[in-house]
Amino acid sequence: MPLLLTGLFLATSVQAQEMLLPLQENVMLFNADQQNKTGNIRQRPTALTLPFFEDFTINSPYPDPAKWADQLVWVNNNMATHPFSRGVATFDALDARGVPYDSMQPYNTVYADSLTSLPIDLSSYQASDSVYLSFFYQPQGYGFAPKPGDSLMLFFHQSNGTWQKVWAVEGDTLQPFQQVMIPITSPQSFYENFEFRFVNKATIGISNSQWNIDYIRMNANRNINDTAIQDVAFTNQPTSILQDFTQMPYVHFATNPSAFLKPELECTFQNNGNSLGLVDYGYTAKTLTGNTLSSGTGNIGGIINGGSMTPVFPSYNISSTTNNFTIEHTYYLNDIYPNAPNDNDTIRQQQVFGNAFAYDDGTAEKAYFLNLAQNAPGKVAVEYALYVPDTLRGVAIRFARQVPTGAYKDFSLVVYREIAYNGGNDELIYQQDFNFPAYTDTANQLAIYRFEEAVPLNAGPFFIGIVLPAGGLSDSLMIALDANRSGGTHRYYNVLNQWEPSLLPGALMVRPLVGAALPVAIDSITIAAPDWIIYPNPTSNTLTLSLSEAGSYHMDITDLSGKIILSELINGKTRLISTAGLSSGIYLIHLTDTAGHRSTRKFVRQ
């Protein structure tokens, strides 16, 4: 019995080395908020009238201001599983700027997002007109499940100025979308400025309490059985036309296009109504310069009441004289319902051939990190392959923001030809130490880490690795994870001095960059500066900084929490720095040149 218990403990311990958390940011909302400072109540000169309909098919991370008074939820195409229509409103624990409502008090339960309609004129209606509000909701989706103490609620604004709760549901694990039918019967609801409001209650620090809402509809002359929505709609983003990658360089693709292309293209749509009919559909594929590569049409009928249809088109030849280009696919359908919304009848998807290999689709739903063993380093590696000899120039990574910040958690970038999995040894090709997470304010933009030395490689597999040092100084460094991609089969991790295949689905947003030297234009986030060294290290009273090139630089010395201890301008090639006033411990010295390029070294004060 003791042996069995030990085995169970070890299995649980190994499984717990890979961890997932909700994103502690939404960069899409943060970026949009900086442009229009949303989140404030909007006013409409005249009230809305019935019917009211919303399926969140809008090219914006915020709700349509022509229908909604607040801008706190996130409108997106990637957080819901099996939606009835592309586009949902996601409730979580992040405010209109995309940051936590309460970043200082973990485990607090707060009233978080809200979604409030603009005033709707119901003054000409009464209870006998059978006015119903209906909507679909789903807990968790591709995010994190709301806890039992969390909830999603619906309120009606009454003519006496009060908000009446009319519906609520407790937190739950992932469920299919469910429709709710709410009759409007109170006499105080039938006035010229009626409003309804969804609110979620979330537990900070445990999960982001994510809920998805779709297909909100309010009208008169309905009944409890009026659940069909007379609409045919696309239900999700089309997948990449590539088998495994979402992006790859054309020179590698051209070695064997049929091996990389999916044999068929598909994009699912669904008949949400209760009528039979023939749905005409089609697609076109064009380069952004306007050259048509392929097109196709078809039709299908006979599926009703939520039945889905996935038209398929044969793949096509792709040839190019350039290595960098983009193909735009446009999928469209002709709805069989005369009054159906049109926005969800067309969908576009871009296929990029550039200088990166990618498994992720460009959006993150979760944050991934390693739970390190005590006094042991942690490593995560993603397997890629070259199909012709090429040169590695750097890595693009999206790190997920943390509370408190992870900006001073250093890591090493490594390139392996092989890792010691199923025998063999780690074959290390390149290592670049003392890198630090860079966080961007552009939606899902990845930070570029330029290699100090080009890494030429022959064709064949290789691994891009991130190594976290031992000692707990850089533990729990969070990397953005695309949860609805299957890139986890290419990921390995090492926290107990042995490599293991990843146990979690999803693709890390880690992309190797190959080909010609990286242009300066994309170097704004790269940590790069002239070569320099510091010595002696460890030091007691003085530290010498020596540069390979003379120039003007800004120097900061910080502790591991990021607190600035010393800040000054330096000129020339050498600098003698007094460390006599520092307490014993580990410090970071940051050097920034006049172009804004920065690099960092670590030193120990004895």
mmCIF file of C-alpha atoms in Angstrom, residues 408-571:
data_model
loop_
_atom_site.group_PDB
_atom_site.id
_atom_site.type_symbol
_atom_site.label_atom_id
_atom_site.label_comp_id
_atom_site.label_asym_id
_atom_site.label_seq_id
_atom_site.Cartn_x
_atom_site.Cartn_y
_atom_site.Cartn_z
ATOM 1 C CA TYR A 408 12.320 41.137 -14.305
ATOM 2 C CA LYS A 409 12.248 37.355 -14.608
ATOM 3 C CA ASP A 410 15.213 36.461 -16.785
ATOM 4 C CA PHE A 411 15.358 33.470 -19.119
ATOM 5 C CA SER A 412 17.665 31.939 -21.705
ATOM 6 C CA LEU A 413 16.752 31.328 -25.333
ATOM 7 C CA VAL A 414 18.185 28.078 -26.656
ATOM 8 C CA VAL A 415 18.180 26.146 -29.912
ATOM 9 C CA TYR A 416 18.503 22.363 -29.801
ATOM 10 C CA ARG A 417 19.016 20.044 -32.726
ATOM 11 C CA GLU A 418 17.819 17.203 -30.489
ATOM 12 C CA ILE A 419 16.589 16.872 -26.912
ATOM 13 C CA ALA A 420 17.168 13.940 -24.591
ATOM 14 C CA TYR A 421 13.716 12.391 -24.958
ATOM 15 C CA ASN A 422 13.504 8.601 -25.458
ATOM 16 C CA GLY A 423 17.254 8.293 -25.204
ATOM 17 C CA GLY A 424 20.101 10.390 -26.532
ATOM 18 C CA ASN A 425 21.394 13.696 -25.226
ATOM 19 C CA ASP A 426 20.524 17.360 -25.566
ATOM 20 C CA GLU A 427 22.328 18.664 -28.649
ATOM 21 C CA LEU A 428 22.611 22.365 -27.899
ATOM 22 C CA ILE A 429 23.345 24.587 -30.920
ATOM 23 C CA TYR A 430 22.860 28.092 -29.543
ATOM 24 C CA GLN A 431 22.156 29.798 -26.224
ATOM 25 C CA GLN A 432 21.429 33.442 -25.447
ATOM 26 C CA ASP A 433 21.233 34.329 -21.744
ATOM 27 C CA PHE A 434 19.753 37.173 -19.694
ATOM 28 C CA ASN A 435 16.647 37.840 -21.748
ATOM 29 C CA PHE A 436 13.633 39.450 -20.095
ATOM 30 C CA PRO A 437 9.927 39.388 -21.009
ATOM 31 C CA ALA A 438 8.753 42.216 -23.241
ATOM 32 C CA TYR A 439 5.043 43.070 -23.116
ATOM 33 C CA THR A 440 3.354 44.823 -26.004
ATOM 34 C CA ASP A 441 0.346 47.125 -26.120
ATOM 35 C CA THR A 442 -0.745 45.939 -29.568
ATOM 36 C CA ALA A 443 -3.359 43.217 -29.915
ATOM 37 C CA ASN A 444 -1.680 39.812 -29.760
ATOM 38 C CA GLN A 445 1.633 41.229 -31.010
ATOM 39 C CA LEU A 446 4.648 39.080 -30.275
ATOM 40 C CA ALA A 447 7.923 40.507 -28.994
ATOM 41 C CA ILE A 448 10.919 39.969 -31.274
ATOM 42 C CA TYR A 449 14.098 38.558 -29.725
ATOM 43 C CA ARG A 450 16.888 38.967 -32.250
ATOM 44 C CA PHE A 451 19.709 36.430 -31.959
ATOM 45 C CA GLU A 452 23.082 38.035 -31.336
ATOM 46 C CA GLU A 453 24.551 35.520 -33.773
ATOM 47 C CA ALA A 454 22.900 34.015 -36.854
ATOM 48 C CA VAL A 455 22.292 30.258 -36.484
ATOM 49 C CA PRO A 456 22.661 28.373 -39.807
ATOM 50 C CA LEU A 457 20.900 25.003 -39.859
ATOM 51 C CA ASN A 458 20.587 22.168 -42.328
ATOM 52 C CA ALA A 459 17.171 20.724 -43.143
ATOM 53 C CA GLY A 460 15.635 18.661 -40.371
ATOM 54 C CA PRO A 461 13.977 19.044 -36.963
ATOM 55 C CA PHE A 462 15.078 21.526 -34.329
ATOM 56 C CA PHE A 463 13.730 22.829 -31.022
ATOM 57 C CA ILE A 464 13.249 26.371 -29.755
ATOM 58 C CA GLY A 465 13.645 26.370 -25.982
ATOM 59 C CA ILE A 466 13.049 28.740 -23.070
ATOM 60 C CA VAL A 467 15.142 27.967 -19.989
ATOM 61 C CA LEU A 468 14.285 29.374 -16.561
ATOM 62 C CA PRO A 469 17.155 29.478 -14.054
ATOM 63 C CA ALA A 470 17.119 27.560 -10.783
ATOM 64 C CA GLY A 471 16.571 29.239 -7.452
ATOM 65 C CA GLY A 472 13.020 30.500 -7.808
ATOM 66 C CA LEU A 473 13.990 33.873 -9.291
ATOM 67 C CA SER A 474 12.182 33.345 -12.592
ATOM 68 C CA ASP A 475 9.632 30.687 -11.700
ATOM 69 C CA SER A 476 6.098 30.944 -13.047
ATOM 70 C CA LEU A 477 7.076 32.994 -16.101
ATOM 71 C CA MET A 478 3.872 32.972 -18.131
ATOM 72 C CA ILE A 479 3.762 32.401 -21.891
ATOM 73 C CA ALA A 480 0.605 33.041 -23.909
ATOM 74 C CA LEU A 481 -1.168 29.872 -25.076
ATOM 75 C CA ASP A 482 -3.528 29.472 -28.028
ATOM 76 C CA ALA A 483 -5.931 27.017 -26.391
ATOM 77 C CA ASN A 484 -7.945 26.121 -29.490
ATOM 78 C CA ARG A 485 -4.985 24.852 -31.493
ATOM 79 C CA SER A 486 -3.456 21.367 -31.310
ATOM 80 C CA GLY A 487 0.169 22.504 -31.130
ATOM 81 C CA GLY A 488 0.678 20.814 -27.763
ATOM 82 C CA THR A 489 1.886 17.662 -29.541
ATOM 83 C CA HIS A 490 5.062 19.559 -30.485
ATOM 84 C CA ARG A 491 5.855 20.748 -26.944
ATOM 85 C CA TYR A 492 8.130 19.199 -24.326
ATOM 86 C CA TYR A 493 9.040 20.321 -20.817
ATOM 87 C CA ASN A 494 11.740 19.521 -18.275
ATOM 88 C CA VAL A 495 11.518 20.321 -14.557
ATOM 89 C CA LEU A 496 12.875 17.125 -12.950
ATOM 90 C CA ASN A 497 16.004 16.811 -15.099
ATOM 91 C CA GLN A 498 14.203 14.817 -17.765
ATOM 92 C CA TRP A 499 12.162 15.756 -20.829
ATOM 93 C CA GLU A 500 8.466 14.888 -20.918
ATOM 94 C CA PRO A 501 5.895 15.380 -23.684
ATOM 95 C CA SER A 502 3.400 18.099 -22.863
ATOM 96 C CA LEU A 503 0.212 16.915 -21.177
ATOM 97 C CA LEU A 504 -1.802 20.009 -22.050
ATOM 98 C CA PRO A 505 -3.440 20.936 -25.367
ATOM 99 C CA GLY A 506 -2.803 24.188 -27.162
ATOM 100 C CA ALA A 507 0.027 25.975 -28.949
ATOM 101 C CA LEU A 508 2.539 28.248 -27.251
ATOM 102 C CA MET A 509 2.913 31.604 -28.995
ATOM 103 C CA VAL A 510 6.603 30.966 -29.734
ATOM 104 C CA ARG A 511 7.674 31.375 -33.380
ATOM 105 C CA PRO A 512 11.162 30.886 -34.861
ATOM 106 C CA LEU A 513 12.166 33.546 -37.399
ATOM 107 C CA VAL A 514 14.249 32.432 -40.370
ATOM 108 C CA GLY A 515 15.656 33.706 -43.649
ATOM 109 C CA ALA A 516 17.223 37.067 -44.330
ATOM 110 C CA ALA A 517 18.442 39.336 -41.543
ATOM 111 C CA LEU A 518 15.570 40.852 -39.570
ATOM 112 C CA PRO A 519 14.770 44.413 -40.673
ATOM 113 C CA VAL A 520 15.272 47.186 -38.155
ATOM 114 C CA ALA A 521 11.585 48.112 -38.442
ATOM 115 C CA ILE A 522 10.515 45.120 -36.366
ATOM 116 C CA ASP A 523 13.275 45.579 -33.811
ATOM 117 C CA SER A 524 11.387 47.962 -31.504
ATOM 118 C CA ILE A 525 10.894 45.309 -28.871
ATOM 119 C CA THR A 526 14.151 43.467 -29.341
ATOM 120 C CA ILE A 527 16.554 43.651 -26.417
ATOM 121 C CA ALA A 528 19.803 44.411 -28.231
ATOM 122 C CA ALA A 529 22.810 46.641 -27.568
ATOM 123 C CA PRO A 530 26.564 46.566 -28.264
ATOM 124 C CA ASP A 531 28.462 43.726 -26.602
ATOM 125 C CA TRP A 532 29.457 44.488 -23.020
ATOM 126 C CA ILE A 533 30.683 42.733 -19.930
ATOM 127 C CA ILE A 534 30.780 43.401 -16.204
ATOM 128 C CA TYR A 535 33.484 42.203 -13.808
ATOM 129 C CA PRO A 536 34.295 40.992 -11.249
ATOM 130 C CA ASN A 537 31.121 38.997 -10.744
ATOM 131 C CA PRO A 538 30.455 38.328 -7.868
ATOM 132 C CA THR A 539 31.697 41.679 -6.598
ATOM 133 C CA SER A 540 32.222 43.345 -3.255
ATOM 134 C CA ASN A 541 32.725 47.116 -3.587
ATOM 135 C CA THR A 542 33.237 47.959 -7.268
ATOM 136 C CA LEU A 543 31.972 46.730 -10.629
ATOM 137 C CA THR A 544 33.554 47.529 -13.992
ATOM 138 C CA LEU A 545 31.350 47.903 -17.064
ATOM 139 C CA SER A 546 33.223 47.466 -20.357
ATOM 140 C CA LEU A 547 31.662 48.023 -23.820
ATOM 141 C CA SER A 548 32.877 46.888 -27.221
ATOM 142 C CA GLU A 549 31.850 50.252 -28.721
ATOM 143 C CA ALA A 550 32.075 53.727 -27.257
ATOM 144 C CA GLY A 551 28.892 55.748 -27.072
ATOM 145 C CA SER A 552 26.216 57.305 -24.878
ATOM 146 C CA TYR A 553 24.053 54.987 -22.801
ATOM 147 C CA HIS A 554 21.487 55.096 -20.028
ATOM 148 C CA MET A 555 22.231 52.699 -17.173
ATOM 149 C CA ASP A 556 19.819 51.415 -14.523
ATOM 150 C CA ILE A 557 20.620 49.069 -11.643
ATOM 151 C CA THR A 558 17.551 47.373 -10.151
ATOM 152 C CA ASP A 559 16.793 44.685 -7.627
ATOM 153 C CA LEU A 560 14.843 41.595 -8.699
ATOM 154 C CA SER A 561 11.499 43.275 -7.995
ATOM 155 C CA GLY A 562 12.323 46.013 -10.508
ATOM 156 C CA LYS A 563 13.033 48.771 -7.962
ATOM 157 C CA ILE A 564 15.624 51.187 -9.396
ATOM 158 C CA ILE A 565 18.698 51.470 -7.137
ATOM 159 C CA LEU A 566 20.895 53.599 -9.402
ATOM 160 C CA SER A 567 20.184 55.453 -12.652
ATOM 161 C CA GLU A 568 22.639 57.581 -14.638
ATOM 162 C CA LEU A 569 23.998 58.439 -18.103
ATOM 163 C CA ILE A 570 27.378 57.048 -19.118
ATOM 164 C CA ASN A 571 29.728 57.822 -22.017
#
